[in-house]
CSV table of C-alpha atoms and ligand atoms in Angstrom, one decimal:
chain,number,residue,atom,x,y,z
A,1352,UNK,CA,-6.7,22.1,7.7
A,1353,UNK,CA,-6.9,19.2,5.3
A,1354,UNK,CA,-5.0,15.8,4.7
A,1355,UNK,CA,-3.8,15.8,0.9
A,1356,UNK,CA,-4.1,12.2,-0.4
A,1357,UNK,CA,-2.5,11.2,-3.4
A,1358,UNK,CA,-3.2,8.5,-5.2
A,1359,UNK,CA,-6.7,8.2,-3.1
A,1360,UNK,CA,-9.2,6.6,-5.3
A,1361,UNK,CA,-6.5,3.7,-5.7
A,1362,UNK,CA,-6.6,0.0,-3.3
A,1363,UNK,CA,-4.6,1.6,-0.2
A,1364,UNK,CA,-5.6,5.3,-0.8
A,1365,UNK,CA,-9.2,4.8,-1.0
A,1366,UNK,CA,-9.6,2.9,2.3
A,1367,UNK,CA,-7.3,5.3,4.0
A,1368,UNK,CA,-9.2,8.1,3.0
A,1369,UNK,CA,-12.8,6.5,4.7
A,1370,UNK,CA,-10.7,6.0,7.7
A,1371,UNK,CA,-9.6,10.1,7.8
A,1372,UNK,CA,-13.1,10.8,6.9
A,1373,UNK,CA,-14.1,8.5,9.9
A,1374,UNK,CA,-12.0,10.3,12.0
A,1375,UNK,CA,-13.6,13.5,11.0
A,1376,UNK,CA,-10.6,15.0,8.4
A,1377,UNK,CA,-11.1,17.1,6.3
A,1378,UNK,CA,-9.3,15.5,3.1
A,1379,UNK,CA,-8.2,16.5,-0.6
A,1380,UNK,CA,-7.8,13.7,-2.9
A,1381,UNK,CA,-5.8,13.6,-6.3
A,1382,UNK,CA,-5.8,10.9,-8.7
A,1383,UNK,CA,-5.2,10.7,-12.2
A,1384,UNK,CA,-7.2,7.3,-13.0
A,1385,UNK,CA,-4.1,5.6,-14.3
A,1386,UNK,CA,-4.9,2.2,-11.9
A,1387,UNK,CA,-8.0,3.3,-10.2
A,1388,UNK,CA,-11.7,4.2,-11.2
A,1389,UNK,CA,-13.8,7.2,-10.5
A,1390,UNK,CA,-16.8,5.4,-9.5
A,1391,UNK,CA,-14.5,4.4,-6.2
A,1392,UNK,CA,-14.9,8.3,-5.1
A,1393,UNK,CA,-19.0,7.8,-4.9
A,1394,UNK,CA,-18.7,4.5,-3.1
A,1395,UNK,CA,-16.2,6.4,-0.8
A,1396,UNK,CA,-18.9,8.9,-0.4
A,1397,UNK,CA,-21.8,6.0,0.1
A,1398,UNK,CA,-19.6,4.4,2.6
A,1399,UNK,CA,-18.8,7.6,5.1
A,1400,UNK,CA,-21.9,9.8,4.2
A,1401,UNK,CA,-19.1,12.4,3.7
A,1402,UNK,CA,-17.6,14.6,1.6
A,1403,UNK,CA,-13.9,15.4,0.0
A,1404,UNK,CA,-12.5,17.9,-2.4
A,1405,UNK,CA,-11.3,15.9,-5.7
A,1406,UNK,CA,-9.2,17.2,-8.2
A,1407,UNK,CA,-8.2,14.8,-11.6
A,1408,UNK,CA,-4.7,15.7,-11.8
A,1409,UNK,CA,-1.2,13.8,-12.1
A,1410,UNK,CA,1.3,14.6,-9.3
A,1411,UNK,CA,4.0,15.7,-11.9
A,1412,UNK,CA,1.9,18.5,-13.5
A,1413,UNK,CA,4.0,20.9,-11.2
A,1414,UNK,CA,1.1,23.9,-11.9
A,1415,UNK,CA,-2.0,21.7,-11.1
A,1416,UNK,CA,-0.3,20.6,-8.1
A,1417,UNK,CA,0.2,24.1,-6.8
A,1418,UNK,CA,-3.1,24.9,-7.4
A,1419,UNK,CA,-4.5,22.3,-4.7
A,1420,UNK,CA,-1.9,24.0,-2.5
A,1421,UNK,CA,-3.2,27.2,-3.6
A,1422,UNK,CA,-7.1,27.0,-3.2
A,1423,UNK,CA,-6.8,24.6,0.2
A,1424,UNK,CA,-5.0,24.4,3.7
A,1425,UNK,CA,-2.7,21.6,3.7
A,1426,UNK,CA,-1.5,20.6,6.9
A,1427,UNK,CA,-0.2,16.9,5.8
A,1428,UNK,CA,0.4,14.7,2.4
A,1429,UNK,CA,0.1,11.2,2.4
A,1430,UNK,CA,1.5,9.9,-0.7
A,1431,UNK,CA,0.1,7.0,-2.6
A,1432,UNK,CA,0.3,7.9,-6.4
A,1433,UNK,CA,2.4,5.6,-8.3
A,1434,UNK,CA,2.7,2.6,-9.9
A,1435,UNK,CA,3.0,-0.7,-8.5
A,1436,UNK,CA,3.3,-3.8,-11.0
A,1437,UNK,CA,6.2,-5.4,-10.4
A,1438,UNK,CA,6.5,-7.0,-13.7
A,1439,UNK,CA,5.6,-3.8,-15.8
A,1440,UNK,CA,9.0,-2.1,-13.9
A,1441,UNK,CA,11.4,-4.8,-15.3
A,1442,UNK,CA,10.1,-4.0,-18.4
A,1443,UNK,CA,9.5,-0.3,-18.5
A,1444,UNK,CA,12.2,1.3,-15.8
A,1445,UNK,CA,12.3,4.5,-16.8
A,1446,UNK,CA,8.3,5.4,-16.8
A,1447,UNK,CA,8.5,3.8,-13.1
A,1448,UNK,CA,11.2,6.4,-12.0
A,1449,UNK,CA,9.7,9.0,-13.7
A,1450,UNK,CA,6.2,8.3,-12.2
A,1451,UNK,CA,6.9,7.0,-8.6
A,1452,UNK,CA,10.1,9.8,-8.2
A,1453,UNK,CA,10.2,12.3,-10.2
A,1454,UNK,CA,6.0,12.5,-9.1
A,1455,UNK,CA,7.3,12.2,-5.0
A,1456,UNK,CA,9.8,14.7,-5.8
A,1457,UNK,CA,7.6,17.5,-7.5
A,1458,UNK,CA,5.5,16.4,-4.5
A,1459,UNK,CA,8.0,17.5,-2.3
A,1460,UNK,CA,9.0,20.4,-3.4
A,1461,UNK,CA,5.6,21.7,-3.8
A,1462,UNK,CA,5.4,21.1,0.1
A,1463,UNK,CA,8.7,22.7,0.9
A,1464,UNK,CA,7.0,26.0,-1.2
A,1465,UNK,CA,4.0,25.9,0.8
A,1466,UNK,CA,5.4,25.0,4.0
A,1467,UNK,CA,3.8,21.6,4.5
A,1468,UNK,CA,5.8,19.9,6.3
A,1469,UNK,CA,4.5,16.3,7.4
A,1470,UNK,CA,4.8,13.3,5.2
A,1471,UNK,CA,3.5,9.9,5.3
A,1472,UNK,CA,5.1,7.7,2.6
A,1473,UNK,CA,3.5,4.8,1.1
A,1474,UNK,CA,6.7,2.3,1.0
A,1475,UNK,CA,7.2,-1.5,0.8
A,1476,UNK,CA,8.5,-4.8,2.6
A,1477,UNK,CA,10.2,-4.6,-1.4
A,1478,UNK,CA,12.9,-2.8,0.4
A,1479,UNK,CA,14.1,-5.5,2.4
A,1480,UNK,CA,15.1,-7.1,-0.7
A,1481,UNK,CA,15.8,-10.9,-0.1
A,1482,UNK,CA,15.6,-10.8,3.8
A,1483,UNK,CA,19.0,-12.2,5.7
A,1484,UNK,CA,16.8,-13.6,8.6
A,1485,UNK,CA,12.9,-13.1,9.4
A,1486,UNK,CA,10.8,-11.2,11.4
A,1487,UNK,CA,12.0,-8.4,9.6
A,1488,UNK,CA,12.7,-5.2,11.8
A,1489,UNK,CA,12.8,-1.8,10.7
A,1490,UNK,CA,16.4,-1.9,11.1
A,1491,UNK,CA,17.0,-4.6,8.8
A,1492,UNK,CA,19.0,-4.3,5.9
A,1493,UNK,CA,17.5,-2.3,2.7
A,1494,UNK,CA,18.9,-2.0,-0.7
A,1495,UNK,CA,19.4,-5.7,-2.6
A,1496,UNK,CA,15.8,-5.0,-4.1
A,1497,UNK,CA,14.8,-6.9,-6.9
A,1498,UNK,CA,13.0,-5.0,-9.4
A,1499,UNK,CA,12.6,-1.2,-10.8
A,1500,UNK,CA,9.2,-0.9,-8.6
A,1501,UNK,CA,10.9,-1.8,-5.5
A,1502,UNK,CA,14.0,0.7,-6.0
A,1503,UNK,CA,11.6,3.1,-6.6
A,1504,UNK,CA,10.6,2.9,-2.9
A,1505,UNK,CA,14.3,2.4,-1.8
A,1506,UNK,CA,15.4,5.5,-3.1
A,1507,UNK,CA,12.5,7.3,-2.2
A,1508,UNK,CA,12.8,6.6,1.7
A,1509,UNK,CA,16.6,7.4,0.4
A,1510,UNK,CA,15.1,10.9,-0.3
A,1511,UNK,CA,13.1,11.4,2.3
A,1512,UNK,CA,15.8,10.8,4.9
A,1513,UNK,CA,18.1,13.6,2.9
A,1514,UNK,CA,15.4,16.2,2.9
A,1515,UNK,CA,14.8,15.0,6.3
A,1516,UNK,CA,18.5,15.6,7.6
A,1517,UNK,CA,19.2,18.7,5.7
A,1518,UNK,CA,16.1,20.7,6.8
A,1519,UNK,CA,15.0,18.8,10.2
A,1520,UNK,CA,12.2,20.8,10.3
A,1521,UNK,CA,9.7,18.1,8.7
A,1522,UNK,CA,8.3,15.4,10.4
A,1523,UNK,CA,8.3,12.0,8.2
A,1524,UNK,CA,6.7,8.9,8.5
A,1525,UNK,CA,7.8,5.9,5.8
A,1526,UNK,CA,5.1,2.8,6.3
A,1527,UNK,CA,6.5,-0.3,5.0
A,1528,UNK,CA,3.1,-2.1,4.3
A,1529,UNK,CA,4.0,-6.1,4.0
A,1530,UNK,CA,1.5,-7.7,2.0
A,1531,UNK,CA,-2.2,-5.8,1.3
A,1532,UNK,CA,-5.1,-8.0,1.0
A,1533,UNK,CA,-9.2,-8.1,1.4
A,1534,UNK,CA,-11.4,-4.8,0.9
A,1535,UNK,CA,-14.2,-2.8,2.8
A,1536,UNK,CA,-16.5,-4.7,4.8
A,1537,UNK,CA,-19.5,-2.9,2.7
A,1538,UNK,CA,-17.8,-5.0,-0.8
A,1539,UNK,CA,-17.9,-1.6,-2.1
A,1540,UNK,CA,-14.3,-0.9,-2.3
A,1541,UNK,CA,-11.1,-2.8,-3.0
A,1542,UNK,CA,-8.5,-4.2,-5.1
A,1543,UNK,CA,-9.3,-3.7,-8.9
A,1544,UNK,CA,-6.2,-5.1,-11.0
A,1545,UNK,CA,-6.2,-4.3,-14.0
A,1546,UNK,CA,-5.7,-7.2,-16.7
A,1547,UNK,CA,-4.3,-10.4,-15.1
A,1548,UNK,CA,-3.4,-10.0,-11.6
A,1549,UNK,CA,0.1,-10.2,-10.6
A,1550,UNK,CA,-0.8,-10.9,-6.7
A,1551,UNK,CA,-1.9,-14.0,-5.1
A,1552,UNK,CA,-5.4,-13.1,-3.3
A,1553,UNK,CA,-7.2,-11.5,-6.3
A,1554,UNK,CA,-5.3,-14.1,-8.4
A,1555,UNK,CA,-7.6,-16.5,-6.3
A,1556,UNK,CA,-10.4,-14.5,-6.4
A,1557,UNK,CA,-11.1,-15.0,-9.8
A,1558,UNK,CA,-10.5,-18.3,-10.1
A,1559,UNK,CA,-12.8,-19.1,-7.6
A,1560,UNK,CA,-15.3,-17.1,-9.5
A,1561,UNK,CA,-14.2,-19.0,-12.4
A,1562,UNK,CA,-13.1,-15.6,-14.3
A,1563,UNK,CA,-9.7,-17.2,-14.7
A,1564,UNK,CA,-9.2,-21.2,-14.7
A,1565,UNK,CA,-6.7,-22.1,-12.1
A,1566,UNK,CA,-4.0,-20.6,-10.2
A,1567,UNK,CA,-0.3,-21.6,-11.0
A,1568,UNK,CA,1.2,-21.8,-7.8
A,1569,UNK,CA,5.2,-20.5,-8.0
A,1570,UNK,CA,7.6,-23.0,-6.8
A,1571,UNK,CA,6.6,-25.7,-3.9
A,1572,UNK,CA,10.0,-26.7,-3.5
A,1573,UNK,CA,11.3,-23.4,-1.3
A,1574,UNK,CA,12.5,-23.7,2.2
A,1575,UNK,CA,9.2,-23.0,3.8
A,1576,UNK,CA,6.6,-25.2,5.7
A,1577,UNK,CA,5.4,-26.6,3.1
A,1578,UNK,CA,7.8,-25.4,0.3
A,1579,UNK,CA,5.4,-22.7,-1.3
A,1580,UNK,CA,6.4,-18.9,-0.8
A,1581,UNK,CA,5.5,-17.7,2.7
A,1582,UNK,CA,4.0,-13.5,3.2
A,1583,UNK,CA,2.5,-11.3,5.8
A,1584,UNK,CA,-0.8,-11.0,4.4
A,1585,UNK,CA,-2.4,-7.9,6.2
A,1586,UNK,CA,-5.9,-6.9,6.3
A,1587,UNK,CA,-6.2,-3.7,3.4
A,1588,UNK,CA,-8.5,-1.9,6.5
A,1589,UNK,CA,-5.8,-2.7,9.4
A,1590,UNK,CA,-3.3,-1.1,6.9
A,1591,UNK,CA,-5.3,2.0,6.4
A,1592,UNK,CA,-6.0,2.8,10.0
A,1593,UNK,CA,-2.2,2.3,10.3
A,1594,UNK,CA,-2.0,6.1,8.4
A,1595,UNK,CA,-4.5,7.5,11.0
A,1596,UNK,CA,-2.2,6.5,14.0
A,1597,UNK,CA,1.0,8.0,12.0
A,1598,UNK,CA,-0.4,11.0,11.1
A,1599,UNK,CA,-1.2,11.1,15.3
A,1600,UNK,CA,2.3,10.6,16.0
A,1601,UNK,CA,3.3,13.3,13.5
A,1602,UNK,CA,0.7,15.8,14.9
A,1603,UNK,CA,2.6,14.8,18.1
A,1604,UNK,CA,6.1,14.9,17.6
A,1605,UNK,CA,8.2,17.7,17.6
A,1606,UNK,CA,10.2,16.9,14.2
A,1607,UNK,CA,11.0,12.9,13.2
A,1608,UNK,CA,11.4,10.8,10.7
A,1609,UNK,CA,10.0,8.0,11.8
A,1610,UNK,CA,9.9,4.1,10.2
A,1611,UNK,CA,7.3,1.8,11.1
A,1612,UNK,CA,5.9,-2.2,9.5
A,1613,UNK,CA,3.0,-2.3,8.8
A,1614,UNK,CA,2.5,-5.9,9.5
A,1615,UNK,CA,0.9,-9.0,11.2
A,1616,UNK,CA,3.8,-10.7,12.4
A,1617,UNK,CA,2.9,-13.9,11.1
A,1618,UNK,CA,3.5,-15.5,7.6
A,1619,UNK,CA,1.6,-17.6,5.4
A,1620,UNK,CA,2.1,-20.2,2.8
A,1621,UNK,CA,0.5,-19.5,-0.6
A,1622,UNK,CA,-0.9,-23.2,0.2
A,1623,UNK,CA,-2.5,-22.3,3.4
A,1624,UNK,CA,-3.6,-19.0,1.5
A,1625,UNK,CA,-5.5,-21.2,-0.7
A,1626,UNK,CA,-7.1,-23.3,2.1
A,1627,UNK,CA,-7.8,-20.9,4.3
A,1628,UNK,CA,-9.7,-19.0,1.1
A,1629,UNK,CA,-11.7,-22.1,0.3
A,1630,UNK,CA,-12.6,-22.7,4.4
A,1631,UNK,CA,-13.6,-18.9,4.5
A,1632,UNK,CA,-15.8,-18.9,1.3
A,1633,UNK,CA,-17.0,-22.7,0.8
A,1634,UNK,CA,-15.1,-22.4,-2.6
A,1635,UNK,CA,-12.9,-24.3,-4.8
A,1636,UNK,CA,-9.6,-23.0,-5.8
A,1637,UNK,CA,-8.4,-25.0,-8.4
A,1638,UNK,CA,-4.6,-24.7,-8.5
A,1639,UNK,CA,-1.8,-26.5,-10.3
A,1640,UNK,CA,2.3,-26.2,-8.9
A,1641,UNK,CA,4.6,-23.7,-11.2
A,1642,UNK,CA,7.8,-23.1,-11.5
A,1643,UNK,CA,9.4,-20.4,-9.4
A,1644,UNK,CA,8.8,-16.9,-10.6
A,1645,UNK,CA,11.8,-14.9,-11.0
A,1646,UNK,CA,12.4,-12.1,-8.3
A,1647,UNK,CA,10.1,-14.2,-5.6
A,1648,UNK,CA,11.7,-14.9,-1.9
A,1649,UNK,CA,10.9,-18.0,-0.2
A,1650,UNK,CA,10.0,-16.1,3.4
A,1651,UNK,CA,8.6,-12.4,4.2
A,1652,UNK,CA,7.0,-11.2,7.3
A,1653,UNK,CA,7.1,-8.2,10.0
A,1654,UNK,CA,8.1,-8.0,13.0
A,1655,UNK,CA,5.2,-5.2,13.9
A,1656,UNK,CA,6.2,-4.6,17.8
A,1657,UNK,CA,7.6,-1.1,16.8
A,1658,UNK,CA,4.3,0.0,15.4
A,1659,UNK,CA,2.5,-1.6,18.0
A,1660,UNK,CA,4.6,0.4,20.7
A,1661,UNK,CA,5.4,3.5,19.3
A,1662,UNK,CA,2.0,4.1,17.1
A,1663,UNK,CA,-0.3,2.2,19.3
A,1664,UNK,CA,-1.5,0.7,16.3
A,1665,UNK,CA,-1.7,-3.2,15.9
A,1666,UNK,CA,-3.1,-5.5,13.1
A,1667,UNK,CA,-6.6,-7.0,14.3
A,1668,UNK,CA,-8.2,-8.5,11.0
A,1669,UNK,CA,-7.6,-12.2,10.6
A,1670,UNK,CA,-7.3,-14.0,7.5
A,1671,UNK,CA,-10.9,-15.6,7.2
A,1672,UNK,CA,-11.4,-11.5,7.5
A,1673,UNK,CA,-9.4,-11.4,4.8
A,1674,UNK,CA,-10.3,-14.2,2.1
A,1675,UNK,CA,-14.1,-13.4,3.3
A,1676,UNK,CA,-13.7,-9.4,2.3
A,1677,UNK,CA,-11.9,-10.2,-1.0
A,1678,UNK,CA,-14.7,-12.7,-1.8
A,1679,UNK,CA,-17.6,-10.2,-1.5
A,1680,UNK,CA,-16.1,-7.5,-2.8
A,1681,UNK,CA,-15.2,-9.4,-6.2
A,1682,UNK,CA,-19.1,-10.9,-5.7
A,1683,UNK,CA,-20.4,-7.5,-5.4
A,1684,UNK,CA,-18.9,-6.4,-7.9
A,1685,UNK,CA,-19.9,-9.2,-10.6
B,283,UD1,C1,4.8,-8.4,-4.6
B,283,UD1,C2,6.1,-7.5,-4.8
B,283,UD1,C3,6.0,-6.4,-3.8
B,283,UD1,C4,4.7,-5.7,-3.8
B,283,UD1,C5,3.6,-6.6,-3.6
B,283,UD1,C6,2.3,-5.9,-3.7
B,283,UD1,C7,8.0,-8.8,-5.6
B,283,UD1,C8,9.3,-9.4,-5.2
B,283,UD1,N1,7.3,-8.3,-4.6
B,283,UD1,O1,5.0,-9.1,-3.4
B,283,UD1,O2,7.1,-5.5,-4.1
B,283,UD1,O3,4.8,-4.6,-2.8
B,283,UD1,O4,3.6,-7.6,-4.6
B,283,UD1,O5,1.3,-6.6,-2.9
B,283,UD1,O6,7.6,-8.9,-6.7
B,283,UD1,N2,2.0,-16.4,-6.0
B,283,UD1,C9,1.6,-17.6,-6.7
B,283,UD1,N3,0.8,-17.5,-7.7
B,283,UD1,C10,0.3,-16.3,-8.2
B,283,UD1,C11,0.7,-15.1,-7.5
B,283,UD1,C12,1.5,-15.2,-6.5
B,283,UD1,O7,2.0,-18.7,-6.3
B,283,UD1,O8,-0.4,-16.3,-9.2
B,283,UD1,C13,2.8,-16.5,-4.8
B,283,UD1,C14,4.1,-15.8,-5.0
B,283,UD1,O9,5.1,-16.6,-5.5
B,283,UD1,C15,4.4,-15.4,-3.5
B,283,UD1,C16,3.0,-15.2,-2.9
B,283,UD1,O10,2.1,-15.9,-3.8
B,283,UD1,O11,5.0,-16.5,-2.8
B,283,UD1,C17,2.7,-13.7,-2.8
B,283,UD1,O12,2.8,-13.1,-4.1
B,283,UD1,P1,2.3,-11.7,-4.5
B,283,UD1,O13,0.9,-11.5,-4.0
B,283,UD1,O14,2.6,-11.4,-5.9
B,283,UD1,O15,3.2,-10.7,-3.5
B,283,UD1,P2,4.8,-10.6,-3.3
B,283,UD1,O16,5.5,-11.3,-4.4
B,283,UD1,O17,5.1,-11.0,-2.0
């Protein structure tokens, strides 16, 4: 039986996959190269000494789909195909829907042909929206989300929950990841943005490798500690192993649909970001203060307990992890 990952030579899907391979899955990747890189399959390979099946397809080419049903024993998907640029939704809504749900629900219903029934869905703190009061618990309110990317993930839970209610026969898990940073120890894999980065950590990155001049800090004058923007920054390899303990629970479980953050608990300012990048590495990171960038909340961060006592699953990597990873995997890479 084999784990069907979508989306698995991107950031998230790539490190998941050396963590099922770890674990000694069998797994089935798809990827259609539209933000990742195929070279990240070999170094997926270098890193485990394993093996995978690979097929270069897009998730909304309904036959090619149902030919990695056909030729291989699914017994879960875990669905990270689709895009994720924030800025690129505001101004081009209607390739995100089509991509991120019209691709989750071809997805879908080539499960419910097949049988498959367990899900893990690659969601987003994004669904909070502008958060009424932080830690943020699964039971929060969702909706108020800011941007065509986020709703994608909004009315994709939105699905899931449907499907889940009318045929209760599937077991579901929705991970709401807060915010993804650093990369394989090995520097072998990670983030690779394409253009200008949208996100803080490989914004830094490059500065500090002097591909890019400075950072623009957005906005100093928010309610936070120190009036930048405050994020659960969480370690790409803690997120990843999250999957492994939700596919357990799911393997477990007798029917669910289950919601779990995928957090630290504990925010950071983009300031202390920046310090705690130059402590970790011994570099500069030259930065100048912005204005506020539309969409942006002042404060976002997890409370993780649920995870921690339903999944047994906690975040262990800390920040100089972080910064340190990111570092050497942009270094590596140069
Ligand atoms: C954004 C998206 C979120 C997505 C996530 C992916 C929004 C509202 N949220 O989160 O949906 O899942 O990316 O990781 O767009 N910052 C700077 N300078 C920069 C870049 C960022 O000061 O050049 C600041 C931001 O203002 C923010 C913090 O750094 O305070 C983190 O920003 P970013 O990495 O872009 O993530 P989010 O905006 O939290």
């Amino acid at each position: 039986m084999s784990i069907l990952v979508t989306g698995g030579a991107g950031y998230i899907g790539s490190h998941t996959v050396v963590e099922l391979l770890k674990e000694g899955k069998e797994v089935v990747i798809i990827d259609n190269f539209s933000n990742s890189n195929p070279q990240t399959l070999e170094k997926i390979k270098e890193i485990t000494n394993k093996d995978f099946k690979f097929y270069e397809i897009d998730y909304l080419n309904k036959e090619k789909l149902k030919k990695v049903f056909e030729e291989n024993k699914i017994d879960a998907v875990i669905n990270f195909a689709g895009y994720k640029a924030v800025g690129e939704s505001v101004k081009e809504p209607i390739k995100y829907y089509i991509n991120n749900i019209s691709g989750a629900l071809v997805l879908l219903e080539t499960m419910k042909e097949f049988g498959v029934k367990k899900f893990v869905f690659s969601s987003s703190a994004t669904v909070y929206g502008n958060p009424e009061k932080v830690p943020l618990t699964e039971d929060s309110k969702v909706g108020g989300t800011t941007n065509p990317y986020g709703t994608t993930k909004f009315f994709i839970e939105r699905i899931l929950e449907d499907i889940y209610k009318s045929y209760n026969t599937w077991d579901i898990c929705i991970l709401r990841y807060f915010n993804p940073v650093g990369a394989h120890e090995s520097g072998l894999i990670g983030e690779e943005p394409k253009g200008v980065p949208n996100n803080l950590m490989p914004y830094i990155v490059r500065v500090a490798s002097g591909i890019l001049n400075e950072l623009s800090i957005f906005g100093n004058d928010y309610d936070t500690k120190d009036g930048t923007g405050v994020r659960d920054y969480i370690h790409v390899v803690d997120l990843a192993k999250g999957h492994i303990k939700a596919l357990e629970k799911l393997d477990k479980e007798q029917k669910g649909l289950f919601i779990y953050n995928l957090g630290t608990g504990t925010g950071y300012s983009v300031l202390e970001m920046v310090k705690a990048f130059e402590k970790s590495t011994g570099k500069k990171v030259k930065y100048k203060i912005a204005p506020r960038r539309a969409g942006d909340i002042a404060i976002c961060y997890a409370d993780p307990r649920k995870a921690k006592q339903e999944l047994g699953w906690e975040a262990k990597k800390t920040l100089e992890d972080m910064c340190r990873d990111s570092w050497n995997f942009i270094n590596k890479k140069c």
